[in-house]
Amino acid sequence: MDFQDRVFRTVFFGASVLSAGVTVAVLGFMILLSLPVLKMGFLWEVLTSPWSPGRGQFGILPMMAGTLALAFLSLLVSLPVSLGCAFFMEILHPRGAGALLKKLVHFMTAVPTVIYGFVGVFLLVPLVQEFFAYGSGMCILSASLMLGLVISPTLILFFSESFSRVPQHYLNAVDSLGGTVFQKLRHVILPQAWPGMLTGMVLAFGRAMGDTLIALMISGNAVLMPSSLLDSTRTLTAHIALIFAADFDSTEFKILFISGIVLYAMTSLGILFARYFHKRALS
Amino acid sequence: MTRSVPDRLLSFFSWACALSLISALFIIIGFLVLKGYKALTPELIFGDVRPLDALLLKRQVFGGLFPAMAGTFFLILLSMALALPLGLASGIYLAEFAPSGTKRVLSFLFDILSGIPSIVVGLFGFSITIFLHHYFGGRIFPCLLISALSLAFLVLPYIIRTTQIALESLPLSLRLTAPALGATKARNIFYVLLPSSLSGIISGLILAMGRCAEDTAVIMLTGAVATAGIPKSVFSGFEALPFYIYYMASEYSGPPELMKAYGAALILLILCTVLFVFSHGIKHLLRAKTQYLPNPL
Amino acid sequence: MKKNIQIRMDHLWFHYHDRVVLEDIRIEIEKNAITAISGPSGQGKSSFLMVLNRLWENIPGARVTGRVEMDFGKGFEDIHRSSLPVHRLRQRVGMVFQTPNPLPMSIYKNIAFPLTLMGEKDRAKIAFRVEAALKKAYLWDEVKDRLAENAETLSGGQQQRLCMARALAAEPTVLLLDEPTSSLDEASVRVIEDLLLELKKSCTIILVSHYMDQIQRIADHCLVLSDRRLRPDTAKGRDI
């Protein structure tokens, strides 16, 4: 290899190692900063007990439950709508109306989350409050509806990509045998697209878990184990944003890094699953 | 119509889903526009200062969005300046140099990085501040530079991925042209491969700028504050549009401040729309150039 | 001249974007016979077949005008009329493509697939018809012990016969074949040709082929597609 090439290769390699180092450093820093708590040896307690600093309890279990509940519900809200939209633009109306819908979905990814949150606060929350005549309207239901909307572009685009990857000759086979659109979907497209769709679902779930603004702005942020749709809840992300203002030397503050590690672990696990399904989708 | 019942149900279901998604989007935008369009005046941005004086920094703007807009602008500029060289170089390495084993490890790490929630990236930025604070004898606080650095980490995997994909999707014939004429690998990359994949890369960069403009979670942990004025240096606190919107949504003192928040939301939406249209336009331009009609006969 | 007409085409035009692919086609096709279509490649022979089962509707930019009528035992019916669902038409007009396209499922399920599509639930009946279709396509002896295997593990010639068996399982009235032997070896070609001769007793077969020897061997009629027009092959004495 030519000398210049080797210089470039070394420089680019250095840059890659530096970039990849960020991934490791994020985890490393958080572990380092939560060491005081870990040394005290109550990690298990933190992960399994409620949050009540006044009584010396610093558990993040309610927040973990809140995060999972909100992510799960928003996926539940988003899944059918996203599936319908993906059918619409890949199978029923691949040109014209479908192409237009796809453009809009792409645009939705560019709309700032804080705007969804803002409209949530001033439009959705009052509506929910009025409709159920209960509480402040800042609740799991409001947050999961809005979060469902926020993650739907991820789902739709993954679904539509998986549908479009189904080989044309399979579709021709069904068409030439006189299959209806529904039969084509059921017998060929869904079985073929399934791994890719799973990838999208896992990634969308990860996005929902990692979102801060929607939860922070419209889920009410009360530290409760989620039990009803109209209850308020607090997610790990919102917890970090809220406790952040506390005294840097307090135990509350050090717990933040444990929350961060838990979030890191949950989203990374999601990425691992997504990579696994994605590999299966491509093979 | 003569379609089968399941087909008709499927069609109905899809139409219903498409229409509800579109109406949700339009309700959100329509709500903002209806409530906020009246706020879009020069005063919203510049308060009672003359626009030219504000832009030339002759007078400080109080009660306008100008500092927040300037903060967002500097934030985008600075984080892109930090993320761009690193991201481009890593993307090029992955696409053109990396042996398959190294590539697997690196792309795994970048995938993890892209999945880290922005609030955790913000927390990371903050922990860096704590370390620097200890190291530099208490002179480093959360500030514009730390925010920009954290945002750079947030968009880094985007830039790497778009660069890598743009390069890898170039046709083999194009890849081999320059080497066949005796070009070195570096020359091939800089004279042929990068220029040919430029529109893909730029379109990805603009999307990354959009993410810098819209992210709130990172900056609220690393130096964004409610009032700071135009940032004096990279080591001072700053205002930013998304943080302002978030802050005002819960802390507004009355209708005038709420109006300003609507105005700020509209301005941010317009900014992100413009970035999106640019990014899309550039990608489309590329596709139009290479498009041909496939012949299925 | 022909007593038994299966298909009548009148004023048929096929456009692809701004290009005319087929121009003012007027022909009749005989029942229970093999009609071959030949001509230079890229001239629209496949498009012609796709008119007959309306598969052209899946091609972006394609447009067909004119009349196509078929006789499915109740007199001539317009295949474009709105009361005929396209999937019903395609159950009666089967198609075999140039490259075999087995679905990613077992051999058995592939053949049973058109029956599933028609809503057949009776397992014994399905099993019977799968066996009958495989026997018709001379494939039964080769695959009867491996019916549960993925169809994509078969050889090219076997896959093509599988696709024919699959088309036959629906018991179509008309069978369209788009150069079905072009990707096969000599031996497989002969098997398929014998099969077609046998099949014309129960089916009307339209075969796109550019092998003149193949047409000589098996076709009853030959049409040539060139310059967007479809004409009888005058070189071949025994035609229309």
mmCIF file of C-alpha atoms in Angstrom, chain C:
data_model
loop_
_atom_site.group_PDB
_atom_site.id
_atom_site.type_symbol
_atom_site.label_atom_id
_atom_site.label_comp_id
_atom_site.label_asym_id
_atom_site.label_seq_id
_atom_site.Cartn_x
_atom_site.Cartn_y
_atom_site.Cartn_z
ATOM 1 C CA MET C 1 -62.344 -21.499 -39.904
ATOM 2 C CA LYS C 2 -61.920 -22.514 -36.307
ATOM 3 C CA LYS C 3 -64.963 -24.055 -34.754
ATOM 4 C CA ASN C 4 -63.830 -23.842 -31.189
ATOM 5 C CA ILE C 5 -62.793 -20.378 -30.113
ATOM 6 C CA GLN C 6 -61.534 -19.804 -26.570
ATOM 7 C CA ILE C 7 -60.314 -16.218 -26.719
ATOM 8 C CA ARG C 8 -61.280 -13.259 -28.907
ATOM 9 C CA MET C 9 -59.303 -10.051 -28.979
ATOM 10 C CA ASP C 10 -60.401 -6.887 -30.714
ATOM 11 C CA HIS C 11 -58.762 -3.489 -31.070
ATOM 12 C CA LEU C 12 -56.347 -4.295 -28.313
ATOM 13 C CA TRP C 13 -53.659 -1.722 -27.525
ATOM 14 C CA PHE C 14 -50.961 -1.948 -24.859
ATOM 15 C CA HIS C 15 -49.138 1.213 -23.805
ATOM 16 C CA TYR C 16 -46.148 1.412 -21.506
ATOM 17 C CA HIS C 17 -45.744 5.037 -20.450
ATOM 18 C CA ASP C 18 -45.702 6.844 -23.837
ATOM 19 C CA ARG C 19 -44.618 3.813 -25.810
ATOM 20 C CA VAL C 20 -46.973 1.616 -27.807
ATOM 21 C CA VAL C 21 -46.106 -2.015 -27.138
ATOM 22 C CA LEU C 22 -49.028 -3.758 -28.845
ATOM 23 C CA GLU C 23 -50.958 -2.076 -31.612
ATOM 24 C CA ASP C 24 -54.518 -2.895 -32.564
ATOM 25 C CA ILE C 25 -54.389 -6.652 -32.014
ATOM 26 C CA ARG C 26 -57.323 -8.616 -33.436
ATOM 27 C CA ILE C 27 -57.024 -12.354 -33.091
ATOM 28 C CA GLU C 28 -58.885 -15.482 -32.112
ATOM 29 C CA ILE C 29 -57.353 -18.373 -30.228
ATOM 30 C CA GLU C 30 -58.540 -21.939 -30.523
ATOM 31 C CA LYS C 31 -59.748 -24.053 -27.638
ATOM 32 C CA ASN C 32 -57.750 -27.119 -26.535
ATOM 33 C CA ALA C 33 -54.851 -26.276 -28.767
ATOM 34 C CA ILE C 34 -51.344 -24.994 -28.302
ATOM 35 C CA THR C 35 -50.889 -21.541 -29.752
ATOM 36 C CA ALA C 36 -47.284 -20.406 -29.865
ATOM 37 C CA ILE C 37 -46.200 -16.773 -29.869
ATOM 38 C CA SER C 38 -42.768 -16.078 -31.257
ATOM 39 C CA GLY C 39 -40.812 -13.076 -32.397
ATOM 40 C CA PRO C 40 -37.787 -10.976 -31.511
ATOM 41 C CA SER C 41 -37.148 -10.480 -27.803
ATOM 42 C CA GLY C 42 -38.185 -7.301 -26.014
ATOM 43 C CA GLN C 43 -41.134 -6.838 -28.362
ATOM 44 C CA GLY C 44 -43.890 -7.423 -25.851
ATOM 45 C CA LYS C 45 -44.596 -11.158 -25.917
ATOM 46 C CA SER C 46 -44.732 -11.218 -22.128
ATOM 47 C CA SER C 47 -46.957 -8.145 -22.172
ATOM 48 C CA PHE C 48 -49.324 -10.020 -24.472
ATOM 49 C CA LEU C 49 -49.611 -12.861 -21.947
ATOM 50 C CA MET C 50 -50.126 -10.387 -19.111
ATOM 51 C CA VAL C 51 -53.113 -8.939 -20.954
ATOM 52 C CA LEU C 52 -54.833 -12.315 -20.729
ATOM 53 C CA ASN C 53 -54.706 -12.612 -16.936
ATOM 54 C CA ARG C 54 -54.646 -8.853 -16.329
ATOM 55 C CA LEU C 55 -51.274 -9.115 -14.606
ATOM 56 C CA TRP C 56 -50.261 -5.956 -16.489
ATOM 57 C CA GLU C 57 -52.269 -4.064 -13.882
ATOM 58 C CA ASN C 58 -49.334 -4.611 -11.512
ATOM 59 C CA ILE C 59 -46.888 -2.825 -13.788
ATOM 60 C CA PRO C 60 -46.556 0.886 -13.101
ATOM 61 C CA GLY C 61 -47.122 2.874 -16.288
ATOM 62 C CA ALA C 62 -48.842 0.108 -18.256
ATOM 63 C CA ARG C 63 -52.223 0.769 -19.902
ATOM 64 C CA VAL C 64 -54.445 -1.555 -21.922
ATOM 65 C CA THR C 65 -57.423 -0.624 -24.082
ATOM 66 C CA GLY C 66 -59.663 -2.767 -26.267
ATOM 67 C CA ARG C 67 -61.768 -5.870 -25.902
ATOM 68 C CA VAL C 68 -60.705 -9.302 -24.668
ATOM 69 C CA GLU C 69 -63.353 -11.991 -24.405
ATOM 70 C CA MET C 70 -62.994 -15.536 -23.148
ATOM 71 C CA ASP C 71 -65.320 -18.507 -23.122
ATOM 72 C CA PHE C 72 -65.393 -20.272 -19.786
ATOM 73 C CA GLY C 73 -68.307 -22.501 -20.750
ATOM 74 C CA LYS C 74 -71.024 -19.884 -20.522
ATOM 75 C CA GLY C 75 -70.428 -18.000 -23.741
ATOM 76 C CA PHE C 76 -67.990 -15.147 -24.269
ATOM 77 C CA GLU C 77 -67.314 -12.921 -21.310
ATOM 78 C CA ASP C 78 -65.447 -9.628 -21.329
ATOM 79 C CA ILE C 79 -62.474 -10.141 -18.984
ATOM 80 C CA HIS C 80 -62.325 -6.435 -18.146
ATOM 81 C CA ARG C 81 -65.900 -6.102 -17.022
ATOM 82 C CA SER C 82 -66.252 -4.819 -13.510
ATOM 83 C CA SER C 83 -68.377 -7.714 -12.258
ATOM 84 C CA LEU C 84 -65.505 -10.154 -12.808
ATOM 85 C CA PRO C 85 -63.057 -9.923 -9.887
ATOM 86 C CA VAL C 86 -59.507 -10.130 -11.160
ATOM 87 C CA HIS C 87 -58.615 -13.002 -8.806
ATOM 88 C CA ARG C 88 -61.451 -15.103 -10.256
ATOM 89 C CA LEU C 89 -60.109 -14.502 -13.751
ATOM 90 C CA ARG C 90 -56.629 -15.537 -12.655
ATOM 91 C CA GLN C 91 -57.943 -18.750 -11.137
ATOM 92 C CA ARG C 92 -59.208 -19.690 -14.611
ATOM 93 C CA VAL C 93 -56.226 -18.346 -16.535
ATOM 94 C CA GLY C 94 -53.087 -19.882 -15.025
ATOM 95 C CA MET C 95 -49.601 -18.643 -15.751
ATOM 96 C CA VAL C 96 -46.110 -20.131 -15.647
ATOM 97 C CA PHE C 97 -43.200 -17.717 -15.732
ATOM 98 C CA GLN C 98 -39.875 -17.875 -17.518
ATOM 99 C CA THR C 99 -37.940 -18.398 -14.293
ATOM 100 C CA PRO C 100 -39.560 -20.853 -11.894
ATOM 101 C CA ASN C 101 -41.032 -19.043 -8.903
ATOM 102 C CA PRO C 102 -41.847 -21.545 -6.163
ATOM 103 C CA LEU C 103 -43.094 -19.906 -2.986
ATOM 104 C CA PRO C 104 -40.902 -20.215 0.122
ATOM 105 C CA MET C 105 -42.864 -23.136 1.565
ATOM 106 C CA SER C 106 -42.925 -26.906 1.273
ATOM 107 C CA ILE C 107 -43.534 -28.727 -2.017
ATOM 108 C CA TYR C 108 -46.908 -29.909 -0.783
ATOM 109 C CA LYS C 109 -47.995 -26.452 0.357
ATOM 110 C CA ASN C 110 -46.939 -24.924 -2.932
ATOM 111 C CA ILE C 111 -49.263 -27.184 -4.880
ATOM 112 C CA ALA C 112 -52.035 -26.862 -2.318
ATOM 113 C CA PHE C 113 -51.673 -23.089 -2.344
ATOM 114 C CA PRO C 114 -54.149 -22.258 -5.128
ATOM 115 C CA LEU C 115 -56.682 -24.511 -3.390
ATOM 116 C CA THR C 116 -56.089 -22.649 -0.125
ATOM 117 C CA LEU C 117 -56.646 -19.425 -2.020
ATOM 118 C CA MET C 118 -59.967 -20.714 -3.290
ATOM 119 C CA GLY C 119 -60.982 -21.482 0.273
ATOM 120 C CA GLU C 120 -60.812 -25.271 0.023
ATOM 121 C CA LYS C 121 -60.802 -26.720 3.563
ATOM 122 C CA ASP C 122 -61.336 -30.449 2.901
ATOM 123 C CA ARG C 123 -57.925 -31.993 3.592
ATOM 124 C CA ALA C 124 -58.596 -35.253 1.807
ATOM 125 C CA LYS C 125 -59.717 -33.410 -1.298
ATOM 126 C CA ILE C 126 -56.653 -31.184 -1.193
ATOM 127 C CA ALA C 127 -54.351 -34.197 -0.809
ATOM 128 C CA PHE C 128 -56.048 -35.889 -3.750
ATOM 129 C CA ARG C 129 -55.746 -32.869 -6.006
ATOM 130 C CA VAL C 130 -52.144 -32.202 -5.012
ATOM 131 C CA GLU C 131 -51.256 -35.745 -5.998
ATOM 132 C CA ALA C 132 -53.228 -35.458 -9.243
ATOM 133 C CA ALA C 133 -51.519 -32.175 -10.162
ATOM 134 C CA LEU C 134 -48.057 -33.550 -9.398
ATOM 135 C CA LYS C 135 -48.792 -36.642 -11.465
ATOM 136 C CA LYS C 136 -50.025 -34.515 -14.349
ATOM 137 C CA ALA C 137 -46.742 -32.598 -14.267
ATOM 138 C CA TYR C 138 -44.731 -35.882 -14.198
ATOM 139 C CA LEU C 139 -43.284 -34.816 -10.864
ATOM 140 C CA TRP C 140 -45.017 -37.183 -8.460
ATOM 141 C CA ASP C 141 -42.489 -40.000 -8.591
ATOM 142 C CA GLU C 142 -39.604 -37.633 -7.997
ATOM 143 C CA VAL C 143 -41.052 -35.794 -5.002
ATOM 144 C CA LYS C 144 -43.566 -38.105 -3.362
ATOM 145 C CA ASP C 145 -41.122 -38.915 -0.541
ATOM 146 C CA ARG C 146 -40.079 -35.332 0.113
ATOM 147 C CA LEU C 147 -43.323 -33.395 0.009
ATOM 148 C CA ALA C 148 -42.505 -31.597 3.262
ATOM 149 C CA GLU C 149 -39.212 -30.246 1.949
ATOM 150 C CA ASN C 150 -38.841 -26.637 0.912
ATOM 151 C CA ALA C 151 -39.710 -26.276 -2.757
ATOM 152 C CA GLU C 152 -36.670 -24.103 -3.353
ATOM 153 C CA THR C 153 -34.419 -27.155 -2.842
ATOM 154 C CA LEU C 154 -35.643 -28.748 -6.085
ATOM 155 C CA SER C 155 -33.616 -28.563 -9.300
ATOM 156 C CA GLY C 156 -34.478 -25.949 -11.937
ATOM 157 C CA GLY C 157 -36.430 -28.345 -14.137
ATOM 158 C CA GLN C 158 -38.266 -29.773 -11.157
ATOM 159 C CA GLN C 159 -39.093 -26.288 -9.927
ATOM 160 C CA GLN C 160 -40.570 -25.396 -13.303
ATOM 161 C CA ARG C 161 -42.702 -28.537 -13.317
ATOM 162 C CA LEU C 162 -43.710 -27.703 -9.755
ATOM 163 C CA CYS C 163 -44.899 -24.313 -10.963
ATOM 164 C CA MET C 164 -46.864 -26.005 -13.747
ATOM 165 C CA ALA C 165 -48.361 -28.460 -11.273
ATOM 166 C CA ARG C 166 -49.282 -25.530 -9.067
ATOM 167 C CA ALA C 167 -50.976 -23.738 -11.944
ATOM 168 C CA LEU C 168 -52.789 -26.980 -12.850
ATOM 169 C CA ALA C 169 -54.024 -27.596 -9.309
ATOM 170 C CA ALA C 170 -56.448 -24.728 -9.783
ATOM 171 C CA GLU C 171 -57.765 -26.567 -12.886
ATOM 172 C CA PRO C 172 -57.489 -23.539 -15.147
ATOM 173 C CA THR C 173 -59.251 -23.263 -18.494
ATOM 174 C CA VAL C 174 -56.397 -21.379 -20.101
ATOM 175 C CA LEU C 175 -52.699 -21.848 -19.353
ATOM 176 C CA LEU C 176 -50.194 -19.131 -20.220
ATOM 177 C CA LEU C 177 -46.530 -20.107 -20.458
ATOM 178 C CA ASP C 178 -43.773 -17.531 -20.800
ATOM 179 C CA GLU C 179 -40.732 -19.279 -22.289
ATOM 180 C CA PRO C 180 -41.096 -22.027 -19.697
ATOM 181 C CA THR C 181 -38.128 -24.035 -20.931
ATOM 182 C CA SER C 182 -35.549 -21.354 -21.575
ATOM 183 C CA SER C 183 -33.709 -21.894 -18.287
ATOM 184 C CA LEU C 184 -33.774 -25.698 -18.455
ATOM 185 C CA ASP C 185 -31.565 -28.482 -19.777
ATOM 186 C CA GLU C 186 -32.425 -30.630 -22.790
ATOM 187 C CA ALA C 187 -33.945 -33.515 -20.847
ATOM 188 C CA SER C 188 -36.218 -31.277 -18.774
ATOM 189 C CA VAL C 189 -37.330 -29.487 -21.933
ATOM 190 C CA ARG C 190 -38.530 -32.758 -23.482
ATOM 191 C CA VAL C 191 -40.454 -33.708 -20.359
ATOM 192 C CA ILE C 192 -42.235 -30.369 -20.319
ATOM 193 C CA GLU C 193 -43.050 -30.521 -24.026
ATOM 194 C CA ASP C 194 -44.627 -33.971 -23.612
ATOM 195 C CA LEU C 195 -46.537 -32.618 -20.691
ATOM 196 C CA LEU C 196 -47.931 -29.728 -22.748
ATOM 197 C CA LEU C 197 -49.129 -32.074 -25.482
ATOM 198 C CA GLU C 198 -50.935 -34.081 -22.840
ATOM 199 C CA LEU C 199 -52.364 -30.987 -21.191
ATOM 200 C CA LYS C 200 -53.999 -29.531 -24.253
ATOM 201 C CA LYS C 201 -56.733 -32.110 -23.896
ATOM 202 C CA SER C 202 -58.011 -30.224 -20.872
ATOM 203 C CA CYS C 203 -56.581 -26.748 -21.384
ATOM 204 C CA THR C 204 -56.119 -24.049 -23.926
ATOM 205 C CA ILE C 205 -52.408 -23.352 -23.982
ATOM 206 C CA ILE C 206 -50.676 -20.180 -25.076
ATOM 207 C CA LEU C 207 -46.920 -20.547 -25.197
ATOM 208 C CA VAL C 208 -44.357 -17.833 -25.701
ATOM 209 C CA SER C 209 -41.234 -19.364 -27.166
ATOM 210 C CA HIS C 210 -38.416 -18.318 -29.416
ATOM 211 C CA TYR C 211 -37.272 -21.839 -30.203
ATOM 212 C CA MET C 212 -38.576 -22.514 -33.700
ATOM 213 C CA ASP C 213 -37.905 -26.260 -33.294
ATOM 214 C CA GLN C 214 -39.990 -26.349 -30.164
ATOM 215 C CA ILE C 215 -42.834 -24.600 -31.959
ATOM 216 C CA GLN C 216 -42.554 -27.067 -34.849
ATOM 217 C CA ARG C 217 -42.733 -29.965 -32.423
ATOM 218 C CA ILE C 218 -45.707 -29.015 -30.324
ATOM 219 C CA ALA C 219 -47.633 -25.954 -31.531
ATOM 220 C CA ASP C 220 -50.913 -26.182 -33.428
ATOM 221 C CA HIS C 221 -50.819 -22.535 -34.405
ATOM 222 C CA CYS C 222 -48.106 -19.967 -34.451
ATOM 223 C CA LEU C 223 -48.363 -16.209 -34.173
ATOM 224 C CA VAL C 224 -45.438 -13.853 -34.688
ATOM 225 C CA LEU C 225 -45.108 -10.628 -32.775
ATOM 226 C CA SER C 226 -43.078 -7.975 -34.505
ATOM 227 C CA ASP C 227 -43.396 -4.227 -34.971
ATOM 228 C CA ARG C 228 -46.064 -4.152 -32.270
ATOM 229 C CA ARG C 229 -48.378 -6.341 -34.368
ATOM 230 C CA LEU C 230 -49.365 -9.959 -33.972
ATOM 231 C CA ARG C 231 -49.633 -11.858 -37.233
ATOM 232 C CA PRO C 232 -50.104 -15.503 -38.184
ATOM 233 C CA ASP C 233 -46.829 -17.183 -39.069
ATOM 234 C CA THR C 234 -47.219 -17.569 -42.835
ATOM 235 C CA ALA C 235 -44.062 -19.609 -43.108
ATOM 236 C CA LYS C 236 -45.732 -22.366 -41.236
ATOM 237 C CA GLY C 237 -48.220 -23.984 -43.585
ATOM 238 C CA ARG C 238 -50.752 -25.405 -41.209
ATOM 239 C CA ASP C 239 -51.915 -22.140 -39.689
ATOM 240 C CA ILE C 240 -54.938 -19.890 -39.549
#
